[in-house]
PDB file of C-alpha atoms in Angstrom:
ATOM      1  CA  UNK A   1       0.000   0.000   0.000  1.00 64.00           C
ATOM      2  CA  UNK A   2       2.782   2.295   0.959  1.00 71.00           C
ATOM      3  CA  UNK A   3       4.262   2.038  -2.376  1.00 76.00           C
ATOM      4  CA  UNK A   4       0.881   2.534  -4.112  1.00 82.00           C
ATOM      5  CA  UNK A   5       0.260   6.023  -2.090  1.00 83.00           C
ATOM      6  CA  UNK A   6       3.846   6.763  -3.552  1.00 83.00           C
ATOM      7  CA  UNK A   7       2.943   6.286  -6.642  1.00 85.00           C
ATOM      8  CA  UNK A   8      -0.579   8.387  -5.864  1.00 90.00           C
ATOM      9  CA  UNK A   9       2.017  11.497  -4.637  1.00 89.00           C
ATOM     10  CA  UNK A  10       4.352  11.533  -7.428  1.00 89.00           C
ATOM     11  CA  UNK A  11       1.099  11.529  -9.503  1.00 94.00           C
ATOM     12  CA  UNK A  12      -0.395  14.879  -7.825  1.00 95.00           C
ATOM     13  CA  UNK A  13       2.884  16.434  -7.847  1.00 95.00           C
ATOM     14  CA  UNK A  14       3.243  15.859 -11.551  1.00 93.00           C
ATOM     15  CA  UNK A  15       0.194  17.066 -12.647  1.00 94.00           C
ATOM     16  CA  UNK A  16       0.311  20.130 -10.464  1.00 96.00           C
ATOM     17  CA  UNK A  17       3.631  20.514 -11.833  1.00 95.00           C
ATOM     18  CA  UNK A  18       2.968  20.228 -15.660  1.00 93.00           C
ATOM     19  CA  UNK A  19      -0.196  22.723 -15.194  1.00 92.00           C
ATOM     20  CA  UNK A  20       1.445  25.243 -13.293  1.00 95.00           C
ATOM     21  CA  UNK A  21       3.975  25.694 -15.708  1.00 94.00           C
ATOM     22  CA  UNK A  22       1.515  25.730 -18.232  1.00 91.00           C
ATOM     23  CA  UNK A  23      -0.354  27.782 -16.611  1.00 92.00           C
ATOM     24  CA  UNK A  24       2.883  30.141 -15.842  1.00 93.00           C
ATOM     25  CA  UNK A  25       3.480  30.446 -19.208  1.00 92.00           C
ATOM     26  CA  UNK A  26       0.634  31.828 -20.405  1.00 90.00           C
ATOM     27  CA  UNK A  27      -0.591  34.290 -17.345  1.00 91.00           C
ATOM     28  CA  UNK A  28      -3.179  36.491 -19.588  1.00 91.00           C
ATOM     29  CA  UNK A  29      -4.625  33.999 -20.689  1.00 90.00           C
ATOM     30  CA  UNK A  30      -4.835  31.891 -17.379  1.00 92.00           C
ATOM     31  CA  UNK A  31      -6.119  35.234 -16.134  1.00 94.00           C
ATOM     32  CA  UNK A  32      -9.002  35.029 -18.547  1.00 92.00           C
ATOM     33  CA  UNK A  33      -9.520  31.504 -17.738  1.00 92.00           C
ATOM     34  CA  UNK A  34      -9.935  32.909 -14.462  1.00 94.00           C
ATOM     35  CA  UNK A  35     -12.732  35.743 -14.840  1.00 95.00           C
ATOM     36  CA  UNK A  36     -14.545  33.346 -16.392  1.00 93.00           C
ATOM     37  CA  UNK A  37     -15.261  31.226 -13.488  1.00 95.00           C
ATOM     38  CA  UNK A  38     -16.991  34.634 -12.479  1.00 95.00           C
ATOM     39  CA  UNK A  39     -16.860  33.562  -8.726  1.00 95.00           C
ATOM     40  CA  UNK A  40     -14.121  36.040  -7.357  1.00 95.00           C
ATOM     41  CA  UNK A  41     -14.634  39.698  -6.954  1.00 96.00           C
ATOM     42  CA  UNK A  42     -13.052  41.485 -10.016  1.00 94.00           C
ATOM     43  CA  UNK A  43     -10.108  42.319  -7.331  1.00 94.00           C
ATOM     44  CA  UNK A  44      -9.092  39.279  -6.563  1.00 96.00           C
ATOM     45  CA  UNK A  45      -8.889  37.727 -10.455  1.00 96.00           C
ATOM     46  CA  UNK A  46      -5.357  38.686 -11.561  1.00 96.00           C
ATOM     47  CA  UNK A  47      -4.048  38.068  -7.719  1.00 97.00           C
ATOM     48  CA  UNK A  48      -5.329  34.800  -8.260  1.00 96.00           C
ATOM     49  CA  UNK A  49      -4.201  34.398 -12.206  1.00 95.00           C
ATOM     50  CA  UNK A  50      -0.891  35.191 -11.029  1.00 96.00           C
ATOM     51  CA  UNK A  51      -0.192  33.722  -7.648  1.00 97.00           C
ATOM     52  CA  UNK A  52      -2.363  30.324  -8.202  1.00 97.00           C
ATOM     53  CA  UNK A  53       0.204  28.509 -10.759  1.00 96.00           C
ATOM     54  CA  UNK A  54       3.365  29.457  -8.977  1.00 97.00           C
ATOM     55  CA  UNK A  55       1.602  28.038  -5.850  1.00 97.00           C
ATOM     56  CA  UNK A  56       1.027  25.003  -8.026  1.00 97.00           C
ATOM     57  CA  UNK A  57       4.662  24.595  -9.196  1.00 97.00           C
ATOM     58  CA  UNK A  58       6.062  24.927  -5.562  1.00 97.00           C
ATOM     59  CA  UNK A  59       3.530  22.517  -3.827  1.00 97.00           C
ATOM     60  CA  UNK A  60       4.226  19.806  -6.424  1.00 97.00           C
ATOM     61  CA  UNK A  61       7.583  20.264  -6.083  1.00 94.00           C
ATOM     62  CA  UNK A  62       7.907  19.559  -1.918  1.00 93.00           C
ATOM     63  CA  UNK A  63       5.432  17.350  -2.505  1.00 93.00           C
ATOM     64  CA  UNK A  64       7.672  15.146  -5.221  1.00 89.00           C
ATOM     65  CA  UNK A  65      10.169  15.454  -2.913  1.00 89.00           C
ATOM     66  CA  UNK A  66       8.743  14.712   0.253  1.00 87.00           C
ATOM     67  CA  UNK A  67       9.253  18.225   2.188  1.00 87.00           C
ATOM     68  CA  UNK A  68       5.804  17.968   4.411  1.00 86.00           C
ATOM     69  CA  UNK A  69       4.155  16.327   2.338  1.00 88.00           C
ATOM     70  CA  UNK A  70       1.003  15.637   4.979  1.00 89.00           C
ATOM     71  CA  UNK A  71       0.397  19.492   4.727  1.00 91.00           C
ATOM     72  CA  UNK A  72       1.382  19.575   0.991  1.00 94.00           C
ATOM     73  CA  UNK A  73      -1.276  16.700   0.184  1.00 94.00           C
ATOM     74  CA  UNK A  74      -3.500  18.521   2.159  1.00 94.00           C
ATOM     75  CA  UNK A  75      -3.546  21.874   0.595  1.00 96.00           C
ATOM     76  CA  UNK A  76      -3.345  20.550  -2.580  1.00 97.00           C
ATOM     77  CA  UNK A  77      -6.463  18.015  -2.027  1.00 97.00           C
ATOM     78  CA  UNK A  78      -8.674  21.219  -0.848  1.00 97.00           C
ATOM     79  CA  UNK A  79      -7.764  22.742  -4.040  1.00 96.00           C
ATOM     80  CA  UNK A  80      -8.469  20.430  -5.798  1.00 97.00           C
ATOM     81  CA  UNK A  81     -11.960  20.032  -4.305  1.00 97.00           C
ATOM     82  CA  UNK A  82     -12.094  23.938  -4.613  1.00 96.00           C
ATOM     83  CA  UNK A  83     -11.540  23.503  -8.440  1.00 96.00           C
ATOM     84  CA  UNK A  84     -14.128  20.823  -8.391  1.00 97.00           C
ATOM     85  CA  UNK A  85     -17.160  23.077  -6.943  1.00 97.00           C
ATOM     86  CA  UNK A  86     -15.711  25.941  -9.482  1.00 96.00           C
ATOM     87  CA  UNK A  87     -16.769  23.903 -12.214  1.00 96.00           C
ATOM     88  CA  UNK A  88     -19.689  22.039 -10.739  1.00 97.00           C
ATOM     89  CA  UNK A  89     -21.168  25.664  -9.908  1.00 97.00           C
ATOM     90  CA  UNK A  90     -20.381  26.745 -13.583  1.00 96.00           C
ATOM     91  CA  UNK A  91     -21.758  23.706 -15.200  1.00 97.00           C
ATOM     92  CA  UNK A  92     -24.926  23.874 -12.911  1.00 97.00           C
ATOM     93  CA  UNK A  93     -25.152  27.586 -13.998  1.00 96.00           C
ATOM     94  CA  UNK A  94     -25.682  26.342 -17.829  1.00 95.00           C
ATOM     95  CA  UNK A  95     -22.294  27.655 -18.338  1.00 94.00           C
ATOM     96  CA  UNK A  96     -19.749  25.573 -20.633  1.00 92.00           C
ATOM     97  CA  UNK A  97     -16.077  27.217 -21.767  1.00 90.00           C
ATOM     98  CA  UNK A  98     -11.952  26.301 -21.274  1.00 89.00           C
ATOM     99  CA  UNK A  99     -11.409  25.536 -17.901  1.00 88.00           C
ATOM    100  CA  UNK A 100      -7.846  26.916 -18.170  1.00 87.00           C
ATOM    101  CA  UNK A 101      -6.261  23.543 -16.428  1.00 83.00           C
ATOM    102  CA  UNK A 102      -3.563  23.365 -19.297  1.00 73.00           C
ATOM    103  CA  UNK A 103      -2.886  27.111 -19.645  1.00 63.00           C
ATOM    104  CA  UNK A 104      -3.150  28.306 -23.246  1.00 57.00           C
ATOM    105  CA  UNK A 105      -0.530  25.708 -24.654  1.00 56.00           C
ATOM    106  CA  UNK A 106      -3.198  23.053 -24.788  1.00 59.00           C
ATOM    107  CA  UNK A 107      -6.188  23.109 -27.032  1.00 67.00           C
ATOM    108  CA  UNK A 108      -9.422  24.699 -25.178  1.00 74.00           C
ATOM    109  CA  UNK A 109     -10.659  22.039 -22.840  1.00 83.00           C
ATOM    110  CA  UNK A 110     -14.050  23.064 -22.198  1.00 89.00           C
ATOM    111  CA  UNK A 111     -15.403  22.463 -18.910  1.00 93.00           C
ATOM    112  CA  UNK A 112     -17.495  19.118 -18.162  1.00 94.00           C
ATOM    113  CA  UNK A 113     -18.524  17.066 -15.107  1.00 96.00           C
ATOM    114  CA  UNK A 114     -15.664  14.531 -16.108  1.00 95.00           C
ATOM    115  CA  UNK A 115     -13.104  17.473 -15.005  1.00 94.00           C
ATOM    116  CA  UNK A 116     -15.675  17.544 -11.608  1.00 96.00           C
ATOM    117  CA  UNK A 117     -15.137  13.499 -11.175  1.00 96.00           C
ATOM    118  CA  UNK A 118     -10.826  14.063 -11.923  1.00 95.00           C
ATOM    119  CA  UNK A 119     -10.646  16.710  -9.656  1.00 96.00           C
ATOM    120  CA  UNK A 120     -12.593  14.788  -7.178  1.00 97.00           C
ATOM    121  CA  UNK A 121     -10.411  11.732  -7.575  1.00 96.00           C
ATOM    122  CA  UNK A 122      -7.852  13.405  -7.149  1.00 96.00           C
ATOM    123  CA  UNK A 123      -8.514  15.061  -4.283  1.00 96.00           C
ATOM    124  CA  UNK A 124      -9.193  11.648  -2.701  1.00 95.00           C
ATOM    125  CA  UNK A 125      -5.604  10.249  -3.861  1.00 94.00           C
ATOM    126  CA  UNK A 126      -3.936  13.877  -2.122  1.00 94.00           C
ATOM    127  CA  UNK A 127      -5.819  13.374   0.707  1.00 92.00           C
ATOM    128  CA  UNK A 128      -4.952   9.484   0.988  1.00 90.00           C
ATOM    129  CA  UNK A 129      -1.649  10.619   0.821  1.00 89.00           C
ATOM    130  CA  UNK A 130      -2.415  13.595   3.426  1.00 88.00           C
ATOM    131  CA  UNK A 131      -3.400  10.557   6.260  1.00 86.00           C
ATOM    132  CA  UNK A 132      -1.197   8.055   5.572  1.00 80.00           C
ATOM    133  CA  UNK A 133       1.970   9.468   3.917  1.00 77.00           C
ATOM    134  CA  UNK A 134       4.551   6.945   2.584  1.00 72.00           C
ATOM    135  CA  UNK A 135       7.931   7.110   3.884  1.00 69.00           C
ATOM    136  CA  UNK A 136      10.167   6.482   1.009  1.00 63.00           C
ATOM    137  CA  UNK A 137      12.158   9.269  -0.196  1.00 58.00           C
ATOM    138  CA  UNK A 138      11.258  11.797   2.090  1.00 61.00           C
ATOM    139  CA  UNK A 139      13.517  15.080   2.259  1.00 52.00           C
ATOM    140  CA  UNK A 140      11.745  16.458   5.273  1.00 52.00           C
ATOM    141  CA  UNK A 141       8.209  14.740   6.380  1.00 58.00           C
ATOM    142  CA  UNK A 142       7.554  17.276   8.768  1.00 58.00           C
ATOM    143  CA  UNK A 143       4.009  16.628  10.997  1.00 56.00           C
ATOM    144  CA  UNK A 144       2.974  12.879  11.113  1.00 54.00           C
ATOM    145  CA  UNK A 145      -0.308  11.595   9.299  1.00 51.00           C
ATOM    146  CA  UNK A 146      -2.902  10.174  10.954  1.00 48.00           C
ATOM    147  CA  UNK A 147      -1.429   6.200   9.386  1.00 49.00           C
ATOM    148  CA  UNK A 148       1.725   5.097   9.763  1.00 53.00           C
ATOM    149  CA  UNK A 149       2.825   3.310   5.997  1.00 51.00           C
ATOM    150  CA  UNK A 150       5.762   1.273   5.273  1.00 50.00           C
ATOM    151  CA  UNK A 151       7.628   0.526   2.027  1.00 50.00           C
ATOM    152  CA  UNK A 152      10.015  -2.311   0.936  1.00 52.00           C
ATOM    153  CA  UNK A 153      13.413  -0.996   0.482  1.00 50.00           C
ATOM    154  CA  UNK A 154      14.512  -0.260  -2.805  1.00 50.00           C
ATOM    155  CA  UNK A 155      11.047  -0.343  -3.966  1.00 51.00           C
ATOM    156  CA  UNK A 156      10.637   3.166  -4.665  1.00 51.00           C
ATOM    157  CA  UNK A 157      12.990   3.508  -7.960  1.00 53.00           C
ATOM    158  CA  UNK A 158      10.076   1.228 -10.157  1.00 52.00           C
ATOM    159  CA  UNK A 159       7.707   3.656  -8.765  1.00 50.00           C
ATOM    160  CA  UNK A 160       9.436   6.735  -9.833  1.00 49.00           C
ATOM    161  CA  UNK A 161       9.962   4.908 -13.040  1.00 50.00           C
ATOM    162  CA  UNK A 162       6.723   4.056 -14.066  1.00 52.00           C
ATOM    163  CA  UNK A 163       5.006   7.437 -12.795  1.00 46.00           C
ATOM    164  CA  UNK A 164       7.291   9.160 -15.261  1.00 49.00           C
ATOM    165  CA  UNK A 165       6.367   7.031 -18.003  1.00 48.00           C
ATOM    166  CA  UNK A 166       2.483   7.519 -17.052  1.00 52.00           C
ATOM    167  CA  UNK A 167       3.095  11.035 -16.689  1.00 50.00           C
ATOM    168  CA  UNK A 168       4.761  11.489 -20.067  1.00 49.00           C
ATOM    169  CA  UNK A 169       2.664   9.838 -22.165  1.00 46.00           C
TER     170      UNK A 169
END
């Protein structure tokens, strides 16, 4: 199991990795991804557009690593829920356009209960990690989870290798 919620961490991290640079990359037009959610107060869009995918990069980054990551896998599963009830609220509002998850240099991906159910998933798989975090290659684990998990040593490396592949393909 410990090796599985491994797997589920280096997962998170590298999709919050890959869309906060893409999001990064393309900040106007994340910021119009943004507005269009039309649930944040006209002030709060570009601080948002503009703080949101560095936040991204730097959680999935400790959280690859292993630098708190019950706190990391925490934050990152209430965003994920967060992004969730974004669209949910859109898509119950009749509203349908590019959810801005890929930044601007992916193809529109319009918005759609499937991205509710990923984001949902997802936000179980952080939040598995969150309780029980595995111990392999940990920099700094910083506060406990509520599980204590165990992995077989030298069972990490496949891991790592077959997220990777997952992740780029």
């Amino acid at each position: 199991m410990g090796l599985v919620l491994l797997a589920g961490r280096w997962i998170v991290a590298g999709i919050f990795l890959r869309s906060g640079f893409a999001k990064a990359t393309g900040l106007a037009d994340f910021r119009s991804a943004v507005s269009n959610y039309r649930l944040l107060p006209p002030s709060l869009v570009t601080v948002v557009a503009v703080t949101l995918p560095f936040a991204e990069i730097v959680a999935a980054v400790l959280l690859a690593v292993g630098i708190g990551p019950v706190v990391v896998a925490g934050a990152l599963a209430l965003l994920l829920v967060a992004f969730a009830v974004a669209i949910a609220v859109n898509l119950a509002r009749g509203r349908v356009f590019d959810c801005g998850c890929a930044g601007s240099a992916a193809a529109p991906r319009m918005i759609s209960w499937k991205h509710v159910a990923v984001d949902l998933v997802l936000a179980a798989v952080a939040a598995a990690v969150a309780v029980a975090p595995p111990p392999a290659w940990q920099a700094w684990r910083g506060p406990a989870g509520l599980v204590r998990m165990s992995t077989q040593p030298g069972g990490a490396f496949p891991v790592l290798v077959a997220v990777v592949v997952c992740l780029v393909m």
